[in-house]
Amino acid sequence: MSSGDAADTSDQQAELGSGLSPEDLEALKNHPELLCLQEGLLQEPLFEASLFCRSSWDTVLCWPNTAAGHLASQPCFEELNGVKYDTSQNATKLCQVDGTWANYSNYTLCRDLSTPPPIEASVEVTTSIYYAGYTLSLAALGAAVAIFLYFKDLRCLRNTIHTNLMLSYILADFMWILTITMQMSLQSEPASCVALVILLHYCQLTNFFWMFVEGLYLHVLVVETFTVENIRLRVYVCIGWGTPMLIVLIWALVKTFATTSPSDLQGGAAGPMVDIVQHCPWMAPHNYDWIYQGPAVAVLCVNVIFLSMIMWVLITKLRSANSVETQQYRKATKALVVLIPLLGVTYILMIAGPSEGLSAAIYAYVRAIMLSTQGFTVSLFYCFLNTEVQNTLRHHWQRWQTARSINGTGAARSITQHRSSSDADADL
């Protein structure tokens, strides 16, 4: 608490005690809820012109009058039930936009000093890793999409599917950054919060369905071995962009009429995330979320099946070829490494891990790195390291250099001719 706040509190207590007997003051000390109420009444003139939450005692701390839509914050309690606590951190409680307190006070950061802090991943560090990874992915994906759209030589069904997958990554990564940034600042209005969450889930779901389209395309090409053009692009577009829209629309309608209990606002969130889900209840985990999470999990499971079948066909063909066994393993491993990010199998590998101790912290950081750089990995394998793309870029670069050289030679020749004619005129 700052020195100014301490001075204000002292003044309020002095004003409060001016009309009370020593016995009354002593009685108030034994009833902190009454003292909290009295302090709130003294502060009310400061809030007369605005909507606010009245002072409230939650059996641990007194939460002062707070303007609607703001997050009240104060140092953690020094002692509770005879146990000392770390006062360097803050407890928080949200005053909702309608002028009522949220049902939950966030004491997550108030740590018992008698026990060492648990080794767990820092939310701030993990979020920073996601920010860095998504930013890197956005830059790489933007360059890759520009290459596929600019060079007509690269336009085919396969690369069109790659481009749509990369666009879905761009949208999902951008929406994640935008949503978390706005919610961490607790500045967005409820309506904009709902819109952001719906768009975020739609973009993320399109990402999974375009992974499914990639798997379906490869399955048809490698396993079924009939012309992939039999499935037209518009069918893939309906699967990749249309199906997620229908699923998220159903989820949004159900979520609109669902009731969110205080326990829902706490479940699955810790630290700053508790404040976020209180400020934007649509971000709170709920059983209804399986409406869109279920299809995403189903898509990943189908892609694992596609991957297994594709690898089986590939290994069978490699064994039938007259090549050294080590070369066969190398080619199979390379194909597996390249296909895993394309089909989203990374999400399966990172779906669960340790929840306590140092291993949990390491897992959280590795998971953040792997998932946030998925888009970068896809753009790297399927654009920048792709032989077809490299040959196209090299060809256009050589053409540009040749044209520049010819233009330069022509310009030099015209200058020489001009000088020669000028010299001839001077001689005459």
Short mmCIF file of C-alpha atoms in Angstrom, two decimals:
data_model
loop_
_atom_site.label_atom_id
_atom_site.label_comp_id
_atom_site.label_asym_id
_atom_site.label_seq_id
_atom_site.Cartn_x
_atom_site.Cartn_y
_atom_site.Cartn_z
CA MET A 1 0.00 0.00 0.00
CA SER A 2 1.40 3.45 -0.91
CA SER A 3 2.11 6.22 1.63
CA GLY A 4 -0.76 8.26 0.15
CA ASP A 5 -3.18 5.38 0.65
CA ALA A 6 -1.94 4.91 4.21
CA ALA A 7 -2.50 8.62 4.92
CA ASP A 8 -6.02 8.46 3.47
CA THR A 9 -6.79 5.42 5.60
CA SER A 10 -5.51 7.17 8.74
CA ASP A 11 -7.64 10.24 7.97
CA GLN A 12 -10.71 8.05 7.44
CA GLN A 13 -10.13 6.21 10.69
CA ALA A 14 -9.67 9.52 12.52
CA GLU A 15 -12.90 10.85 10.99
CA LEU A 16 -14.64 7.59 11.79
CA GLY A 17 -13.50 7.67 15.39
CA SER A 18 -14.34 11.32 16.01
CA GLY A 19 -17.97 10.56 16.86
CA LEU A 20 -17.49 7.23 18.64
CA SER A 21 -16.59 6.35 22.21
CA PRO A 22 -13.45 4.29 22.96
CA GLU A 23 -15.72 1.33 23.75
CA ASP A 24 -17.39 1.62 20.33
CA LEU A 25 -14.02 1.83 18.60
CA GLU A 26 -12.83 -1.28 20.43
CA ALA A 27 -16.03 -3.09 19.44
CA LEU A 28 -15.50 -2.12 15.80
CA LYS A 29 -12.03 -3.67 15.86
CA ASN A 30 -13.65 -6.98 16.79
CA HIS A 31 -16.09 -6.65 13.88
CA PRO A 32 -14.03 -5.84 10.77
CA GLU A 33 -17.09 -6.19 8.55
CA LEU A 34 -18.69 -3.21 10.33
CA LEU A 35 -15.48 -1.21 10.11
CA CYS A 36 -15.35 -2.00 6.38
CA LEU A 37 -18.93 -0.81 5.96
CA GLN A 38 -18.23 2.40 7.87
CA GLU A 39 -15.15 3.16 5.74
CA GLY A 40 -17.21 2.58 2.61
CA LEU A 41 -19.88 5.04 3.79
CA LEU A 42 -17.22 7.71 4.28
CA GLN A 43 -15.96 7.18 0.72
CA GLU A 44 -19.40 7.24 -0.93
CA PRO A 45 -19.43 11.01 -1.66
CA LEU A 46 -16.48 10.43 -4.01
CA PHE A 47 -18.59 8.06 -6.16
CA GLU A 48 -21.97 9.82 -6.17
CA ALA A 49 -21.83 10.67 -9.89
CA SER A 50 -20.85 7.20 -11.09
CA LEU A 51 -21.78 3.54 -10.81
CA PHE A 52 -19.63 1.70 -8.27
CA CYS A 53 -19.35 -1.36 -6.06
CA ARG A 54 -19.87 -0.62 -2.36
CA SER A 55 -17.26 -1.67 0.17
CA SER A 56 -17.42 -5.37 0.96
CA TRP A 57 -15.90 -7.68 3.56
CA ASP A 58 -15.14 -11.17 2.19
CA THR A 59 -14.04 -12.60 5.60
CA VAL A 60 -10.39 -11.97 4.72
CA LEU A 61 -9.96 -8.41 3.43
CA CYS A 62 -12.06 -5.28 3.13
CA TRP A 63 -12.60 -4.29 -0.49
CA PRO A 64 -13.12 -0.51 -0.74
CA ASN A 65 -15.63 1.29 -2.94
CA THR A 66 -14.53 0.70 -6.55
CA ALA A 67 -15.74 2.17 -9.84
CA ALA A 68 -17.73 -0.22 -12.05
CA GLY A 69 -15.66 -2.15 -14.57
CA HIS A 70 -12.42 -1.78 -12.59
CA LEU A 71 -10.23 -4.31 -10.82
CA ALA A 72 -9.64 -3.60 -7.13
CA SER A 73 -6.16 -4.51 -5.94
CA GLN A 74 -4.50 -4.47 -2.52
CA PRO A 75 -1.56 -6.17 -0.78
CA CYS A 76 -2.07 -9.68 0.52
CA PHE A 77 -2.91 -10.13 4.20
CA GLU A 78 0.02 -10.41 6.63
CA GLU A 79 -1.42 -13.26 8.68
CA LEU A 80 -4.34 -15.68 8.42
CA ASN A 81 -5.17 -18.36 10.99
CA GLY A 82 -1.77 -17.86 12.62
CA VAL A 83 0.15 -18.34 9.34
CA LYS A 84 2.36 -15.58 7.91
CA TYR A 85 1.85 -14.62 4.24
CA ASP A 86 3.91 -12.80 1.62
CA THR A 87 2.61 -9.21 1.41
CA SER A 88 4.73 -8.28 -1.62
CA GLN A 89 2.03 -9.69 -3.91
CA ASN A 90 -1.51 -8.39 -4.46
CA ALA A 91 -4.99 -9.82 -4.10
CA THR A 92 -7.60 -8.68 -6.62
CA LYS A 93 -11.37 -8.53 -6.95
CA LEU A 94 -13.35 -7.41 -10.00
CA CYS A 95 -16.06 -4.77 -9.79
CA GLN A 96 -18.33 -5.75 -12.68
CA VAL A 97 -19.77 -3.28 -15.16
CA ASP A 98 -23.19 -3.45 -13.49
CA GLY A 99 -21.78 -2.20 -10.17
CA THR A 100 -21.74 -5.56 -8.38
CA TRP A 101 -18.75 -7.45 -7.05
CA ALA A 102 -17.63 -10.67 -8.71
CA ASN A 103 -18.28 -13.69 -6.50
CA TYR A 104 -14.61 -14.60 -6.30
CA SER A 105 -11.67 -12.77 -4.72
CA ASN A 106 -8.38 -13.75 -6.31
CA TYR A 107 -5.86 -14.68 -3.59
CA THR A 108 -3.83 -16.92 -5.88
CA LEU A 109 -0.64 -14.88 -5.48
CA CYS A 110 -0.89 -14.70 -1.66
CA ARG A 111 1.71 -17.29 -0.68
CA ASP A 112 2.22 -18.96 2.67
CA LEU A 113 5.74 -18.01 3.89
CA SER A 114 6.11 -21.21 5.91
CA THR A 115 6.39 -23.34 2.76
CA PRO A 116 8.74 -22.79 -0.19
CA PRO A 117 7.06 -21.66 -3.42
CA PRO A 118 6.21 -24.56 -5.74
CA ILE A 119 8.28 -24.99 -8.88
CA GLU A 120 5.78 -24.22 -11.59
CA ALA A 121 5.76 -22.47 -14.91
CA SER A 122 5.40 -18.70 -14.65
CA VAL A 123 2.27 -17.50 -16.44
CA GLU A 124 4.10 -14.37 -17.55
CA VAL A 125 7.06 -16.30 -18.99
CA THR A 126 4.81 -18.81 -20.75
CA THR A 127 2.69 -16.01 -22.21
CA SER A 128 5.85 -14.24 -23.42
CA ILE A 129 6.97 -17.43 -25.17
CA TYR A 130 3.60 -17.68 -26.90
CA TYR A 131 3.81 -14.03 -27.96
CA ALA A 132 7.31 -14.49 -29.41
CA GLY A 133 6.44 -17.76 -31.15
CA TYR A 134 3.21 -16.46 -32.68
CA THR A 135 4.96 -13.27 -33.86
CA LEU A 136 7.70 -15.33 -35.53
CA SER A 137 5.06 -17.57 -37.12
CA LEU A 138 3.07 -14.58 -38.40
CA ALA A 139 6.14 -13.11 -40.11
CA ALA A 140 7.10 -16.42 -41.77
CA LEU A 141 3.51 -17.28 -42.74
CA GLY A 142 2.94 -13.82 -44.23
CA ALA A 143 6.03 -14.18 -46.43
CA ALA A 144 5.06 -17.73 -47.47
CA VAL A 145 1.49 -16.76 -48.42
CA ALA A 146 2.81 -13.78 -50.41
CA ILE A 147 5.12 -16.11 -52.36
CA PHE A 148 2.34 -18.59 -53.17
CA LEU A 149 -0.05 -15.82 -54.24
CA TYR A 150 2.46 -13.80 -56.29
CA PHE A 151 4.15 -16.49 -58.39
CA LYS A 152 1.73 -18.07 -60.87
CA ASP A 153 4.16 -20.97 -61.44
CA LEU A 154 3.27 -22.27 -57.95
CA ARG A 155 -0.50 -22.28 -58.42
CA CYS A 156 -1.90 -25.80 -58.16
CA LEU A 157 -4.38 -27.63 -55.91
CA ARG A 158 -1.68 -28.78 -53.47
CA ASN A 159 -0.22 -25.30 -52.98
CA THR A 160 -3.69 -23.75 -52.79
CA ILE A 161 -4.46 -26.07 -49.87
CA HIS A 162 -1.11 -25.12 -48.28
CA THR A 163 -1.98 -21.43 -48.71
CA ASN A 164 -5.37 -21.84 -47.03
CA LEU A 165 -3.76 -23.72 -44.14
CA MET A 166 -1.23 -20.91 -43.71
CA LEU A 167 -4.00 -18.30 -43.84
CA SER A 168 -5.83 -20.18 -41.07
CA TYR A 169 -2.60 -20.13 -39.02
CA ILE A 170 -2.28 -16.38 -39.60
CA LEU A 171 -5.84 -15.74 -38.45
CA ALA A 172 -5.57 -18.04 -35.41
CA ASP A 173 -2.22 -16.59 -34.28
CA PHE A 174 -3.33 -12.99 -34.80
CA MET A 175 -6.63 -13.53 -32.96
CA TRP A 176 -4.81 -15.18 -30.04
CA ILE A 177 -2.47 -12.19 -29.68
CA LEU A 178 -5.31 -9.68 -30.03
CA THR A 179 -7.66 -11.44 -27.59
CA ILE A 180 -5.07 -12.05 -24.87
CA THR A 181 -3.66 -8.51 -25.18
CA MET A 182 -7.09 -6.92 -24.76
CA GLN A 183 -8.16 -9.23 -21.93
CA MET A 184 -4.86 -8.90 -20.02
CA SER A 185 -5.38 -5.14 -20.04
CA LEU A 186 -9.02 -5.69 -18.94
CA GLN A 187 -10.07 -2.85 -21.23
CA SER A 188 -12.53 -4.54 -23.59
CA GLU A 189 -16.29 -4.20 -23.17
CA PRO A 190 -18.41 -7.36 -22.70
CA ALA A 191 -19.75 -7.17 -26.28
CA SER A 192 -16.28 -6.90 -27.80
CA CYS A 193 -15.09 -9.68 -25.49
CA VAL A 194 -17.80 -12.01 -26.81
CA ALA A 195 -16.98 -11.12 -30.42
CA LEU A 196 -13.25 -11.70 -29.87
CA VAL A 197 -13.77 -15.07 -28.19
CA ILE A 198 -16.11 -16.27 -30.96
CA LEU A 199 -13.67 -15.17 -33.68
CA LEU A 200 -10.76 -16.74 -31.79
CA HIS A 201 -12.47 -20.13 -31.56
CA TYR A 202 -13.58 -19.96 -35.20
CA CYS A 203 -10.06 -19.18 -36.43
CA GLN A 204 -8.54 -21.90 -34.26
CA LEU A 205 -11.09 -24.44 -35.49
CA THR A 206 -10.49 -23.54 -39.16
CA ASN A 207 -6.83 -24.28 -38.48
CA PHE A 208 -7.66 -27.82 -37.36
CA PHE A 209 -10.02 -28.43 -40.29
CA TRP A 210 -7.45 -27.28 -42.86
CA MET A 211 -5.04 -29.74 -41.25
CA PHE A 212 -7.73 -32.35 -41.88
CA VAL A 213 -7.98 -31.19 -45.51
CA GLU A 214 -4.20 -31.65 -45.85
CA GLY A 215 -4.50 -35.16 -44.43
CA LEU A 216 -7.46 -36.01 -46.67
CA TYR A 217 -5.62 -34.72 -49.76
CA LEU A 218 -2.52 -36.81 -48.99
CA HIS A 219 -4.62 -39.87 -48.14
CA VAL A 220 -6.44 -39.66 -51.48
CA LEU A 221 -3.17 -39.04 -53.33
CA VAL A 222 -1.00 -41.71 -51.68
CA VAL A 223 -3.33 -44.39 -50.31
CA GLU A 224 -6.40 -44.33 -52.54
CA THR A 225 -4.24 -43.49 -55.60
CA PHE A 226 -6.96 -41.90 -57.70
CA THR A 227 -6.87 -38.43 -59.19
CA VAL A 228 -7.14 -35.86 -56.43
CA GLU A 229 -8.84 -33.44 -58.82
CA ASN A 230 -11.94 -35.65 -58.42
CA ILE A 231 -12.44 -33.75 -55.15
CA ARG A 232 -12.80 -30.15 -56.24
CA LEU A 233 -11.36 -27.16 -54.42
CA ARG A 234 -14.78 -25.87 -53.38
CA VAL A 235 -15.34 -29.10 -51.40
CA TYR A 236 -12.10 -28.53 -49.50
CA VAL A 237 -13.06 -24.87 -48.94
CA CYS A 238 -16.44 -25.89 -47.50
CA ILE A 239 -14.71 -28.34 -45.16
CA GLY A 240 -11.96 -25.91 -44.10
CA TRP A 241 -13.92 -22.67 -43.73
CA GLY A 242 -17.60 -23.66 -43.70
CA THR A 243 -17.76 -26.54 -41.21
CA PRO A 244 -16.01 -24.60 -38.39
CA MET A 245 -18.43 -21.70 -38.91
CA LEU A 246 -21.41 -24.00 -38.36
CA ILE A 247 -19.83 -25.61 -35.27
CA VAL A 248 -18.85 -22.30 -33.63
CA LEU A 249 -22.30 -20.85 -34.39
CA ILE A 250 -23.93 -23.74 -32.52
CA TRP A 251 -21.49 -23.31 -29.62
CA ALA A 252 -22.14 -19.55 -29.44
CA LEU A 253 -25.92 -20.07 -29.34
CA VAL A 254 -25.61 -22.65 -26.55
CA LYS A 255 -23.11 -20.47 -24.64
CA THR A 256 -25.47 -17.49 -24.88
CA PHE A 257 -28.20 -19.30 -22.96
CA ALA A 258 -25.85 -21.14 -20.57
CA THR A 259 -25.48 -19.96 -16.99
CA THR A 260 -21.98 -19.51 -15.59
CA SER A 261 -21.48 -20.24 -11.90
CA PRO A 262 -18.66 -18.76 -9.78
CA SER A 263 -16.94 -22.15 -9.75
CA ASP A 264 -16.88 -22.06 -13.55
CA LEU A 265 -15.03 -18.76 -13.39
CA GLN A 266 -12.30 -20.35 -11.25
CA GLY A 267 -12.01 -23.70 -12.97
CA GLY A 268 -9.01 -24.19 -15.20
CA ALA A 269 -7.58 -20.74 -14.50
CA ALA A 270 -4.82 -19.57 -12.21
CA GLY A 271 -3.13 -16.31 -11.33
CA PRO A 272 -3.93 -13.47 -13.77
CA MET A 273 -6.16 -15.79 -15.80
CA VAL A 274 -8.72 -15.76 -12.96
CA ASP A 275 -9.12 -12.01 -13.39
CA ILE A 276 -9.41 -12.42 -17.16
CA VAL A 277 -12.22 -14.98 -17.03
CA GLN A 278 -14.03 -12.88 -14.41
CA HIS A 279 -13.80 -9.85 -16.67
CA CYS A 280 -14.85 -11.91 -19.71
CA PRO A 281 -16.94 -14.94 -18.60
CA TRP A 282 -16.98 -16.31 -22.15
CA MET A 283 -13.32 -17.23 -21.64
CA ALA A 284 -14.18 -19.40 -18.64
CA PRO A 285 -13.86 -23.15 -19.37
CA HIS A 286 -17.24 -24.89 -19.58
CA ASN A 287 -18.51 -28.34 -20.53
CA TYR A 288 -20.28 -26.74 -23.49
CA ASP A 289 -16.84 -26.01 -24.96
CA TRP A 290 -16.73 -29.63 -26.10
CA ILE A 291 -19.09 -28.55 -28.89
CA TYR A 292 -16.04 -27.11 -30.69
CA GLN A 293 -13.28 -28.98 -28.86
CA GLY A 294 -14.75 -32.39 -29.74
CA PRO A 295 -14.52 -31.87 -33.53
CA ALA A 296 -10.95 -30.57 -33.14
CA VAL A 297 -9.93 -33.71 -31.22
CA ALA A 298 -11.75 -35.89 -33.78
CA VAL A 299 -9.89 -34.18 -36.64
CA LEU A 300 -6.55 -34.83 -34.93
CA CYS A 301 -7.42 -38.50 -34.37
CA VAL A 302 -8.40 -38.92 -38.04
CA ASN A 303 -5.15 -37.23 -39.09
CA VAL A 304 -3.17 -39.68 -36.95
CA ILE A 305 -4.91 -42.50 -38.86
CA PHE A 306 -4.11 -40.77 -42.17
CA LEU A 307 -0.47 -40.39 -41.09
CA SER A 308 -0.20 -44.07 -40.15
CA MET A 309 -1.66 -45.20 -43.49
CA ILE A 310 0.52 -42.80 -45.50
CA MET A 311 3.68 -43.91 -43.67
CA TRP A 312 2.74 -47.58 -44.20
CA VAL A 313 2.42 -47.05 -47.97
CA LEU A 314 5.64 -45.02 -48.05
CA ILE A 315 7.67 -47.59 -46.11
CA THR A 316 6.28 -50.40 -48.29
CA LYS A 317 7.40 -48.56 -51.43
CA LEU A 318 10.82 -47.80 -49.96
CA ARG A 319 11.37 -51.48 -49.09
CA SER A 320 10.46 -52.55 -52.61
CA ALA A 321 13.01 -50.11 -54.05
CA ASN A 322 16.62 -51.18 -54.52
CA SER A 323 18.12 -48.82 -51.96
CA VAL A 324 20.27 -49.18 -48.88
CA GLU A 325 18.32 -49.81 -45.68
CA THR A 326 19.80 -46.74 -43.97
CA GLN A 327 18.58 -44.58 -46.85
CA GLN A 328 15.11 -46.07 -46.45
CA TYR A 329 15.03 -45.19 -42.75
CA ARG A 330 16.36 -41.71 -43.47
CA LYS A 331 13.68 -41.01 -46.08
CA ALA A 332 10.92 -42.43 -43.87
CA THR A 333 12.08 -40.36 -40.89
CA LYS A 334 12.27 -37.22 -43.02
CA ALA A 335 8.73 -37.81 -44.30
CA LEU A 336 7.45 -38.35 -40.75
CA VAL A 337 9.10 -35.17 -39.42
CA VAL A 338 7.68 -33.12 -42.29
CA LEU A 339 4.15 -34.56 -42.00
CA ILE A 340 3.77 -34.22 -38.21
CA PRO A 341 3.36 -30.39 -38.17
CA LEU A 342 1.32 -30.40 -41.39
CA LEU A 343 -1.30 -32.75 -39.95
CA GLY A 344 -1.27 -31.18 -36.47
CA VAL A 345 0.05 -34.29 -34.73
CA THR A 346 2.12 -31.94 -32.53
CA TYR A 347 -1.10 -31.13 -30.65
CA ILE A 348 -1.55 -34.84 -29.87
CA LEU A 349 2.04 -35.10 -28.62
CA MET A 350 1.54 -32.02 -26.39
CA ILE A 351 -2.00 -32.79 -25.19
CA ALA A 352 -0.98 -33.93 -21.68
CA GLY A 353 2.08 -33.82 -19.45
CA PRO A 354 3.30 -33.55 -15.85
CA SER A 355 1.35 -31.16 -13.62
CA GLU A 356 3.72 -30.63 -10.67
CA GLY A 357 7.34 -29.85 -9.98
CA LEU A 358 10.20 -28.88 -12.25
CA SER A 359 9.10 -31.29 -14.97
CA ALA A 360 5.75 -29.47 -15.20
CA ALA A 361 7.50 -26.12 -15.69
CA ILE A 362 9.79 -27.55 -18.38
CA TYR A 363 6.81 -29.18 -20.10
CA ALA A 364 4.85 -25.90 -20.08
CA TYR A 365 7.74 -24.02 -21.71
CA VAL A 366 8.38 -26.73 -24.32
CA ARG A 367 4.66 -26.90 -25.10
CA ALA A 368 4.51 -23.13 -25.57
CA ILE A 369 7.48 -23.23 -27.95
CA MET A 370 6.16 -26.18 -29.97
CA LEU A 371 2.60 -24.91 -30.37
CA SER A 372 3.38 -21.24 -31.00
CA THR A 373 5.93 -22.07 -33.72
CA GLN A 374 3.69 -24.53 -35.57
CA GLY A 375 2.96 -21.95 -38.27
CA PHE A 376 6.65 -21.14 -38.65
CA THR A 377 7.48 -24.86 -39.02
CA VAL A 378 4.80 -25.38 -41.68
CA SER A 379 5.94 -22.35 -43.69
CA LEU A 380 9.55 -23.50 -43.37
CA PHE A 381 8.96 -27.07 -44.61
CA TYR A 382 6.34 -26.35 -47.27
CA CYS A 383 7.58 -23.03 -48.65
CA PHE A 384 11.11 -21.92 -47.83
CA LEU A 385 12.70 -25.41 -47.92
CA ASN A 386 10.46 -26.67 -50.75
CA THR A 387 12.48 -27.46 -53.89
CA GLU A 388 9.72 -26.27 -56.23
CA VAL A 389 9.49 -22.92 -54.45
CA GLN A 390 13.28 -22.52 -54.36
CA ASN A 391 13.56 -23.27 -58.10
CA THR A 392 10.80 -20.76 -58.88
CA LEU A 393 12.44 -18.05 -56.79
CA ARG A 394 15.84 -18.81 -58.33
CA HIS A 395 14.37 -18.73 -61.86
CA HIS A 396 12.66 -15.37 -61.32
CA TRP A 397 15.76 -13.95 -59.64
CA GLN A 398 17.91 -14.95 -62.62
CA ARG A 399 15.36 -13.48 -65.05
CA TRP A 400 15.34 -10.24 -63.08
CA GLN A 401 19.15 -10.08 -63.07
CA THR A 402 19.28 -10.82 -66.81
CA ALA A 403 16.70 -8.13 -67.58
CA ARG A 404 18.56 -5.67 -65.39
CA SER A 405 21.84 -6.54 -67.12
CA ILE A 406 20.29 -6.10 -70.58
CA ASN A 407 18.73 -2.79 -69.61
CA GLY A 408 22.02 -1.65 -68.14
CA THR A 409 23.96 -2.67 -71.27
CA GLY A 410 21.41 -0.95 -73.54
CA ALA A 411 21.57 2.24 -71.51
CA ALA A 412 25.38 2.22 -71.56
CA ARG A 413 25.38 1.64 -75.34
CA SER A 414 22.99 4.55 -75.95
CA ILE A 415 25.15 6.84 -73.81
CA THR A 416 28.27 5.79 -75.76
CA GLN A 417 26.52 6.40 -79.09
CA HIS A 418 25.33 9.80 -77.89
CA ARG A 419 28.85 10.77 -76.84
CA SER A 420 30.28 9.58 -80.19
CA SER A 421 27.79 11.66 -82.17
CA SER A 422 28.55 14.68 -79.97
CA ASP A 423 32.29 14.28 -80.58
CA ALA A 424 31.70 13.98 -84.33
CA ASP A 425 29.63 17.18 -84.35
CA ALA A 426 32.41 18.95 -82.44
CA ASP A 427 35.02 17.86 -85.00
CA LEU A 428 32.90 19.25 -87.81
#
